[in-house]
PDB file of C-alpha atoms in Angstrom:
ATOM      1  CA  ASP A   1     -14.077  -4.365  14.375  1.00  0.00           C
ATOM      2  CA  ALA A   2     -12.790  -0.982  13.322  1.00  0.00           C
ATOM      3  CA  GLY A   3     -10.144  -0.952  10.661  1.00  0.00           C
ATOM      4  CA  VAL A   4      -7.230   1.445  10.429  1.00  0.00           C
ATOM      5  CA  THR A   5      -8.478   4.994  10.952  1.00  0.00           C
ATOM      6  CA  GLN A   6      -6.697   8.105   9.771  1.00  0.00           C
ATOM      7  CA  SER A   7      -7.384  11.768  10.416  1.00  0.00           C
ATOM      8  CA  PRO A   8      -7.982  14.153   8.895  1.00  0.00           C
ATOM      9  CA  THR A   9      -9.268  12.769   5.584  1.00  0.00           C
ATOM     10  CA  HIS A  10      -8.419  15.925   3.654  1.00  0.00           C
ATOM     11  CA  LEU A  11      -6.093  18.809   4.377  1.00  0.00           C
ATOM     12  CA  ILE A  12      -4.955  21.931   2.550  1.00  0.00           C
ATOM     13  CA  LYS A  13      -1.762  23.627   3.679  1.00  0.00           C
ATOM     14  CA  THR A  14       0.441  26.444   2.428  1.00  0.00           C
ATOM     15  CA  ARG A  15       4.083  26.014   1.440  1.00  0.00           C
ATOM     16  CA  GLY A  16       6.387  26.274   4.440  1.00  0.00           C
ATOM     17  CA  GLN A  17       3.765  25.194   6.957  1.00  0.00           C
ATOM     18  CA  HIS A  18       3.870  22.149   9.196  1.00  0.00           C
ATOM     19  CA  VAL A  19       1.368  19.261   9.198  1.00  0.00           C
ATOM     20  CA  THR A  20       0.548  16.401  11.563  1.00  0.00           C
ATOM     21  CA  LEU A  21      -1.309  13.334  10.347  1.00  0.00           C
ATOM     22  CA  ARG A  22      -2.735  10.749  12.727  1.00  0.00           C
ATOM     23  CA  CYS A  23      -3.348   7.027  12.561  1.00  0.00           C
ATOM     24  CA  SER A  24      -5.036   4.491  14.826  1.00  0.00           C
ATOM     25  CA  PRO A  25      -4.178   0.876  13.969  1.00  0.00           C
ATOM     26  CA  ILE A  26      -6.479  -2.114  14.077  1.00  0.00           C
ATOM     27  CA  SER A  27      -7.042  -3.225  17.669  1.00  0.00           C
ATOM     28  CA  GLY A  28      -4.258  -5.620  18.670  1.00  0.00           C
ATOM     29  CA  HIS A  29      -1.896  -4.507  15.902  1.00  0.00           C
ATOM     30  CA  LYS A  30       1.429  -3.228  17.180  1.00  0.00           C
ATOM     31  CA  SER A  31       3.186  -2.265  13.943  1.00  0.00           C
ATOM     32  CA  VAL A  32       2.374   0.909  12.014  1.00  0.00           C
ATOM     33  CA  SER A  33       3.864   1.973   8.697  1.00  0.00           C
ATOM     34  CA  TRP A  34       3.453   5.186   6.728  1.00  0.00           C
ATOM     35  CA  TYR A  35       3.409   5.464   2.933  1.00  0.00           C
ATOM     36  CA  GLN A  36       3.183   8.353   0.489  1.00  0.00           C
ATOM     37  CA  GLN A  37       1.234   7.850  -2.732  1.00  0.00           C
ATOM     38  CA  VAL A  38       1.522  10.399  -5.496  1.00  0.00           C
ATOM     39  CA  LEU A  39      -1.225  10.325  -8.133  1.00  0.00           C
ATOM     40  CA  GLY A  40      -0.655   7.554 -10.652  1.00  0.00           C
ATOM     41  CA  GLN A  41       2.094   5.869  -8.632  1.00  0.00           C
ATOM     42  CA  GLY A  42       2.286   3.046  -6.123  1.00  0.00           C
ATOM     43  CA  PRO A  43       2.720   3.825  -2.411  1.00  0.00           C
ATOM     44  CA  GLN A  44       6.266   4.695  -1.298  1.00  0.00           C
ATOM     45  CA  PHE A  45       7.476   3.614   2.147  1.00  0.00           C
ATOM     46  CA  ILE A  46       8.244   6.416   4.614  1.00  0.00           C
ATOM     47  CA  PHE A  47       8.503   4.859   8.106  1.00  0.00           C
ATOM     48  CA  GLN A  48       7.726   1.768  10.137  1.00  0.00           C
ATOM     49  CA  TYR A  49       7.242   1.747  13.914  1.00  0.00           C
ATOM     50  CA  TYR A  50       6.908  -1.276  16.134  1.00  0.00           C
ATOM     51  CA  GLU A  51       6.537  -1.135  19.894  1.00  0.00           C
ATOM     52  CA  LYS A  52       7.221   2.617  19.773  1.00  0.00           C
ATOM     53  CA  GLU A  53      10.582   2.163  18.073  1.00  0.00           C
ATOM     54  CA  GLU A  54      11.489   3.099  14.509  1.00  0.00           C
ATOM     55  CA  ARG A  55      12.137  -0.108  12.571  1.00  0.00           C
ATOM     56  CA  GLY A  56      12.553   1.296   9.083  1.00  0.00           C
ATOM     57  CA  ARG A  57      12.937   4.551   7.207  1.00  0.00           C
ATOM     58  CA  GLY A  58      12.462   5.176   3.513  1.00  0.00           C
ATOM     59  CA  ASN A  59      14.261   7.626   1.268  1.00  0.00           C
ATOM     60  CA  PHE A  60      12.577  10.797   2.521  1.00  0.00           C
ATOM     61  CA  PRO A  61      14.155  14.032   3.807  1.00  0.00           C
ATOM     62  CA  ASP A  62      14.526  14.859   7.493  1.00  0.00           C
ATOM     63  CA  ARG A  63      11.488  17.132   7.198  1.00  0.00           C
ATOM     64  CA  PHE A  64       9.502  13.933   7.646  1.00  0.00           C
ATOM     65  CA  SER A  65       9.311  12.447  11.132  1.00  0.00           C
ATOM     66  CA  ALA A  66       6.999  10.118  13.002  1.00  0.00           C
ATOM     67  CA  ARG A  67       6.372   8.575  16.352  1.00  0.00           C
ATOM     68  CA  GLN A  68       4.270   5.833  17.912  1.00  0.00           C
ATOM     69  CA  PHE A  69       2.459   6.158  21.210  1.00  0.00           C
ATOM     70  CA  PRO A  70       1.949   3.573  24.005  1.00  0.00           C
ATOM     71  CA  ASN A  71      -1.517   2.766  22.617  1.00  0.00           C
ATOM     72  CA  TYR A  72       0.183   2.011  19.243  1.00  0.00           C
ATOM     73  CA  SER A  73      -1.383   4.978  17.466  1.00  0.00           C
ATOM     74  CA  SER A  74       1.007   7.035  15.392  1.00  0.00           C
ATOM     75  CA  GLU A  75       1.647  10.523  14.058  1.00  0.00           C
ATOM     76  CA  LEU A  76       3.440  11.569  10.897  1.00  0.00           C
ATOM     77  CA  ASN A  77       4.868  15.070  10.917  1.00  0.00           C
ATOM     78  CA  VAL A  78       6.065  17.002   7.891  1.00  0.00           C
ATOM     79  CA  ASN A  79       7.857  20.346   8.298  1.00  0.00           C
ATOM     80  CA  ALA A  80       8.489  23.117   5.787  1.00  0.00           C
ATOM     81  CA  LEU A  81       5.931  21.776   3.323  1.00  0.00           C
ATOM     82  CA  LEU A  82       6.738  21.825  -0.378  1.00  0.00           C
ATOM     83  CA  LEU A  83       4.337  21.645  -3.313  1.00  0.00           C
ATOM     84  CA  GLY A  84       5.781  18.200  -4.055  1.00  0.00           C
ATOM     85  CA  ASP A  85       4.539  16.901  -0.702  1.00  0.00           C
ATOM     86  CA  SER A  86       0.994  16.924  -2.069  1.00  0.00           C
ATOM     87  CA  ALA A  87      -0.081  13.290  -2.019  1.00  0.00           C
ATOM     88  CA  LEU A  88      -2.251  10.659  -0.365  1.00  0.00           C
ATOM     89  CA  TYR A  89      -0.623   9.636   2.924  1.00  0.00           C
ATOM     90  CA  LEU A  90      -1.438   6.101   3.925  1.00  0.00           C
ATOM     91  CA  CYS A  91      -1.090   4.377   7.255  1.00  0.00           C
ATOM     92  CA  ALA A  92      -0.895   0.594   7.429  1.00  0.00           C
ATOM     93  CA  SER A  93      -1.027  -1.625  10.478  1.00  0.00           C
ATOM     94  CA  SER A  94       0.066  -5.205  10.953  1.00  0.00           C
ATOM     95  CA  LEU A  95      -0.076  -7.588  13.849  1.00  0.00           C
ATOM     96  CA  ALA A  96       3.640  -7.512  14.584  1.00  0.00           C
ATOM     97  CA  SER A  97       7.004  -6.935  13.017  1.00  0.00           C
ATOM     98  CA  GLY A  98       7.640  -9.860  10.697  1.00  0.00           C
ATOM     99  CA  ARG A  99       3.938 -10.288   9.978  1.00  0.00           C
ATOM    100  CA  PRO A 100       3.863  -8.281   6.782  1.00  0.00           C
ATOM    101  CA  GLU A 101       0.181  -8.593   5.882  1.00  0.00           C
ATOM    102  CA  ALA A 102      -0.542  -4.890   6.112  1.00  0.00           C
ATOM    103  CA  PHE A 103      -3.993  -3.358   6.274  1.00  0.00           C
ATOM    104  CA  PHE A 104      -4.330   0.211   5.101  1.00  0.00           C
ATOM    105  CA  GLY A 105      -6.466   3.094   6.243  1.00  0.00           C
ATOM    106  CA  GLN A 106      -8.418   5.308   3.860  1.00  0.00           C
ATOM    107  CA  GLY A 107      -5.582   7.824   3.757  1.00  0.00           C
ATOM    108  CA  THR A 108      -5.182  11.555   4.255  1.00  0.00           C
ATOM    109  CA  ARG A 109      -5.240  13.629   1.084  1.00  0.00           C
ATOM    110  CA  LEU A 110      -2.736  16.484   1.607  1.00  0.00           C
ATOM    111  CA  THR A 111      -2.727  19.398  -0.816  1.00  0.00           C
ATOM    112  CA  VAL A 112       0.038  21.983  -0.525  1.00  0.00           C
ATOM    113  CA  VAL A 113      -0.646  25.325  -2.230  1.00  0.00           C
TER     114      VAL A 113
ATOM    115  CA  GLU B   1      17.833  -3.177  -6.474  1.00  0.00           C
ATOM    116  CA  ASP B   2      14.478  -4.681  -5.516  1.00  0.00           C
ATOM    117  CA  GLN B   3      11.859  -3.779  -8.080  1.00  0.00           C
ATOM    118  CA  VAL B   4       8.246  -4.494  -9.009  1.00  0.00           C
ATOM    119  CA  THR B   5       6.853  -3.935 -12.507  1.00  0.00           C
ATOM    120  CA  GLN B   6       3.179  -4.278 -13.363  1.00  0.00           C
ATOM    121  CA  SER B   7       1.586  -4.620 -16.770  1.00  0.00           C
ATOM    122  CA  PRO B   8      -0.466  -3.487 -18.479  1.00  0.00           C
ATOM    123  CA  GLU B   9      -0.777   0.026 -17.039  1.00  0.00           C
ATOM    124  CA  ALA B  10      -4.453   0.072 -17.956  1.00  0.00           C
ATOM    125  CA  LEU B  11      -6.924  -2.572 -19.079  1.00  0.00           C
ATOM    126  CA  ARG B  12     -10.443  -2.183 -20.425  1.00  0.00           C
ATOM    127  CA  LEU B  13     -12.651  -5.246 -20.406  1.00  0.00           C
ATOM    128  CA  GLN B  14     -16.222  -6.011 -21.340  1.00  0.00           C
ATOM    129  CA  GLU B  15     -18.257  -7.554 -18.551  1.00  0.00           C
ATOM    130  CA  GLY B  16     -17.618 -11.304 -18.599  1.00  0.00           C
ATOM    131  CA  GLU B  17     -14.356 -11.010 -20.559  1.00  0.00           C
ATOM    132  CA  SER B  18     -11.686 -12.817 -18.520  1.00  0.00           C
ATOM    133  CA  SER B  19      -8.083 -11.590 -18.457  1.00  0.00           C
ATOM    134  CA  SER B  20      -4.870 -11.528 -16.424  1.00  0.00           C
ATOM    135  CA  LEU B  21      -2.726  -8.850 -14.839  1.00  0.00           C
ATOM    136  CA  ASN B  22       1.028  -9.340 -14.566  1.00  0.00           C
ATOM    137  CA  CYS B  23       3.461  -8.472 -11.782  1.00  0.00           C
ATOM    138  CA  SER B  24       7.137  -9.196 -12.344  1.00  0.00           C
ATOM    139  CA  TYR B  25       9.604  -8.734  -9.509  1.00  0.00           C
ATOM    140  CA  THR B  26      13.280  -8.764  -8.706  1.00  0.00           C
ATOM    141  CA  VAL B  27      14.084  -9.284  -5.046  1.00  0.00           C
ATOM    142  CA  SER B  28      16.872 -11.140  -3.292  1.00  0.00           C
ATOM    143  CA  GLY B  29      14.936 -13.815  -1.454  1.00  0.00           C
ATOM    144  CA  LEU B  30      11.159 -13.445  -1.734  1.00  0.00           C
ATOM    145  CA  ARG B  31       9.523 -12.942   1.655  1.00  0.00           C
ATOM    146  CA  GLY B  32       6.012 -12.529   0.345  1.00  0.00           C
ATOM    147  CA  LEU B  33       4.182 -11.087  -2.651  1.00  0.00           C
ATOM    148  CA  PHE B  34       1.032  -9.106  -1.988  1.00  0.00           C
ATOM    149  CA  TRP B  35      -1.940  -8.077  -4.099  1.00  0.00           C
ATOM    150  CA  TYR B  36      -4.110  -5.096  -3.177  1.00  0.00           C
ATOM    151  CA  ARG B  37      -7.162  -3.476  -4.740  1.00  0.00           C
ATOM    152  CA  GLN B  38      -7.425   0.312  -4.581  1.00  0.00           C
ATOM    153  CA  ASP B  39     -10.519   2.360  -5.417  1.00  0.00           C
ATOM    154  CA  PRO B  40     -10.059   6.046  -6.341  1.00  0.00           C
ATOM    155  CA  GLY B  41      -9.222   8.207  -3.327  1.00  0.00           C
ATOM    156  CA  LYS B  42      -9.200   5.216  -0.969  1.00  0.00           C
ATOM    157  CA  GLY B  43      -6.513   3.167   0.735  1.00  0.00           C
ATOM    158  CA  PRO B  44      -5.420  -0.181  -0.704  1.00  0.00           C
ATOM    159  CA  GLU B  45      -7.550  -3.179   0.288  1.00  0.00           C
ATOM    160  CA  PHE B  46      -5.624  -6.363   1.029  1.00  0.00           C
ATOM    161  CA  LEU B  47      -6.435  -9.276  -1.293  1.00  0.00           C
ATOM    162  CA  PHE B  48      -3.763 -12.010  -1.175  1.00  0.00           C
ATOM    163  CA  THR B  49      -0.335 -12.994   0.090  1.00  0.00           C
ATOM    164  CA  LEU B  50       1.752 -15.550  -1.811  1.00  0.00           C
ATOM    165  CA  TYR B  51       5.015 -16.933  -0.467  1.00  0.00           C
ATOM    166  CA  SER B  52       6.333 -19.666  -2.725  1.00  0.00           C
ATOM    167  CA  ALA B  53       6.402 -20.568  -6.423  1.00  0.00           C
ATOM    168  CA  GLY B  54       3.404 -22.670  -7.399  1.00  0.00           C
ATOM    169  CA  GLU B  55       1.159 -21.208  -4.726  1.00  0.00           C
ATOM    170  CA  GLU B  56      -2.336 -20.120  -5.750  1.00  0.00           C
ATOM    171  CA  LYS B  57      -5.081 -18.253  -3.881  1.00  0.00           C
ATOM    172  CA  GLU B  58      -8.649 -17.445  -4.880  1.00  0.00           C
ATOM    173  CA  LYS B  59     -11.297 -14.984  -3.818  1.00  0.00           C
ATOM    174  CA  GLU B  60     -14.555 -14.749  -5.732  1.00  0.00           C
ATOM    175  CA  ARG B  61     -13.631 -13.926  -9.359  1.00  0.00           C
ATOM    176  CA  LEU B  62      -9.941 -13.379  -8.567  1.00  0.00           C
ATOM    177  CA  LYS B  63      -7.139 -15.931  -8.554  1.00  0.00           C
ATOM    178  CA  ALA B  64      -3.515 -15.084  -7.829  1.00  0.00           C
ATOM    179  CA  THR B  65      -0.621 -17.312  -8.881  1.00  0.00           C
ATOM    180  CA  LEU B  66       3.131 -17.100  -8.269  1.00  0.00           C
ATOM    181  CA  THR B  67       6.239 -18.222 -10.138  1.00  0.00           C
ATOM    182  CA  LYS B  68       9.880 -17.542  -9.330  1.00  0.00           C
ATOM    183  CA  LYS B  69       9.870 -14.289 -11.280  1.00  0.00           C
ATOM    184  CA  GLU B  70       6.286 -13.123 -11.580  1.00  0.00           C
ATOM    185  CA  SER B  71       2.748 -13.262 -10.307  1.00  0.00           C
ATOM    186  CA  PHE B  72      -0.508 -13.186 -12.182  1.00  0.00           C
ATOM    187  CA  LEU B  73      -3.896 -11.957 -11.037  1.00  0.00           C
ATOM    188  CA  HIS B  74      -6.513 -13.751 -13.097  1.00  0.00           C
ATOM    189  CA  ILE B  75      -9.961 -12.181 -13.295  1.00  0.00           C
ATOM    190  CA  THR B  76     -12.710 -14.546 -14.417  1.00  0.00           C
ATOM    191  CA  ALA B  77     -15.943 -13.153 -15.846  1.00  0.00           C
ATOM    192  CA  PRO B  78     -15.380  -9.681 -14.376  1.00  0.00           C
ATOM    193  CA  LYS B  79     -18.192  -7.366 -13.371  1.00  0.00           C
ATOM    194  CA  PRO B  80     -18.237  -3.543 -13.395  1.00  0.00           C
ATOM    195  CA  GLU B  81     -17.718  -3.541  -9.621  1.00  0.00           C
ATOM    196  CA  ASP B  82     -14.293  -5.126 -10.192  1.00  0.00           C
ATOM    197  CA  SER B  83     -13.155  -1.829 -11.713  1.00  0.00           C
ATOM    198  CA  ALA B  84     -10.250  -0.527  -9.617  1.00  0.00           C
ATOM    199  CA  THR B  85      -6.481  -0.217  -9.583  1.00  0.00           C
ATOM    200  CA  TYR B  86      -4.737  -3.462  -8.640  1.00  0.00           C
ATOM    201  CA  LEU B  87      -1.411  -3.079  -6.875  1.00  0.00           C
ATOM    202  CA  CYS B  88       1.295  -5.684  -6.436  1.00  0.00           C
ATOM    203  CA  ALA B  89       4.010  -5.440  -3.759  1.00  0.00           C
ATOM    204  CA  VAL B  90       6.915  -7.465  -2.427  1.00  0.00           C
ATOM    205  CA  ARG B  91       8.432  -7.366   1.004  1.00  0.00           C
ATOM    206  CA  GLU B  92      11.991  -6.090   1.180  1.00  0.00           C
ATOM    207  CA  PRO B  93      14.256  -8.716   2.763  1.00  0.00           C
ATOM    208  CA  ASN B  94      14.842  -8.362   6.511  1.00  0.00           C
ATOM    209  CA  THR B  95      12.298  -5.540   6.833  1.00  0.00           C
ATOM    210  CA  ASP B  96       8.539  -5.048   6.794  1.00  0.00           C
ATOM    211  CA  LYS B  97       8.841  -2.489   4.003  1.00  0.00           C
ATOM    212  CA  LEU B  98       6.582  -3.151   1.017  1.00  0.00           C
ATOM    213  CA  ILE B  99       7.835  -2.221  -2.441  1.00  0.00           C
ATOM    214  CA  PHE B 100       4.897  -1.475  -4.713  1.00  0.00           C
ATOM    215  CA  GLY B 101       4.472  -1.466  -8.452  1.00  0.00           C
ATOM    216  CA  THR B 102       2.633   1.376 -10.154  1.00  0.00           C
ATOM    217  CA  GLY B 103      -0.526  -0.683 -10.503  1.00  0.00           C
ATOM    218  CA  THR B 104      -2.889  -1.764 -13.261  1.00  0.00           C
ATOM    219  CA  ARG B 105      -5.998   0.347 -13.697  1.00  0.00           C
ATOM    220  CA  LEU B 106      -8.841  -1.998 -14.620  1.00  0.00           C
ATOM    221  CA  GLN B 107     -12.101  -0.790 -16.108  1.00  0.00           C
ATOM    222  CA  VAL B 108     -14.949  -3.240 -16.709  1.00  0.00           C
ATOM    223  CA  PHE B 109     -17.810  -2.046 -18.891  1.00  0.00           C
ATOM    224  CA  PRO B 110     -21.348  -3.503 -18.857  1.00  0.00           C
TER     225      PRO B 110
END
């Protein structure tokens, strides 16, 4: 069975640009969460979506947004990129809300120059 | 405020030299403590979930234990392929949000 897949794996963007990151959860998983991991730190929670509804939001500015599609895949959008947005963006899927065993994808490495 | 602290930040071991990693937490009502392994540039790989004090889980050379205030990840006779960063996380009450520590970077030398 395929695990969590994220695309692209690497991305370089210029300050002020917009970026869209994509995630396909494990088959049968309905909950998707997004995390940001800066080098040397643990992942920081950005969003959780379950059944296409936002179930949680971390302490990130409104430049960050996300959505979940009917097939449970998800997109994370970041507007007006800053140098400080450079990080590994991780998507995690779990079977359902309340089933917190989360399985992560390989991440998207975003570099803002 | 819910918080997770891991120690040490880095650990260097000789192959076969057993040791333990520590994860201390403060959370109002534990709803699960999670251990992950992360290789450089990769996403975290799920290892264990612990829910109540006294619980233990094992996988190959790894054993995770839980008390009311901390968890330990014991590594018995480690091999170089065990080299990775080990992350600990707790679930925030009433959400699915995971709160992570900064991890312990383990290096095992032959």
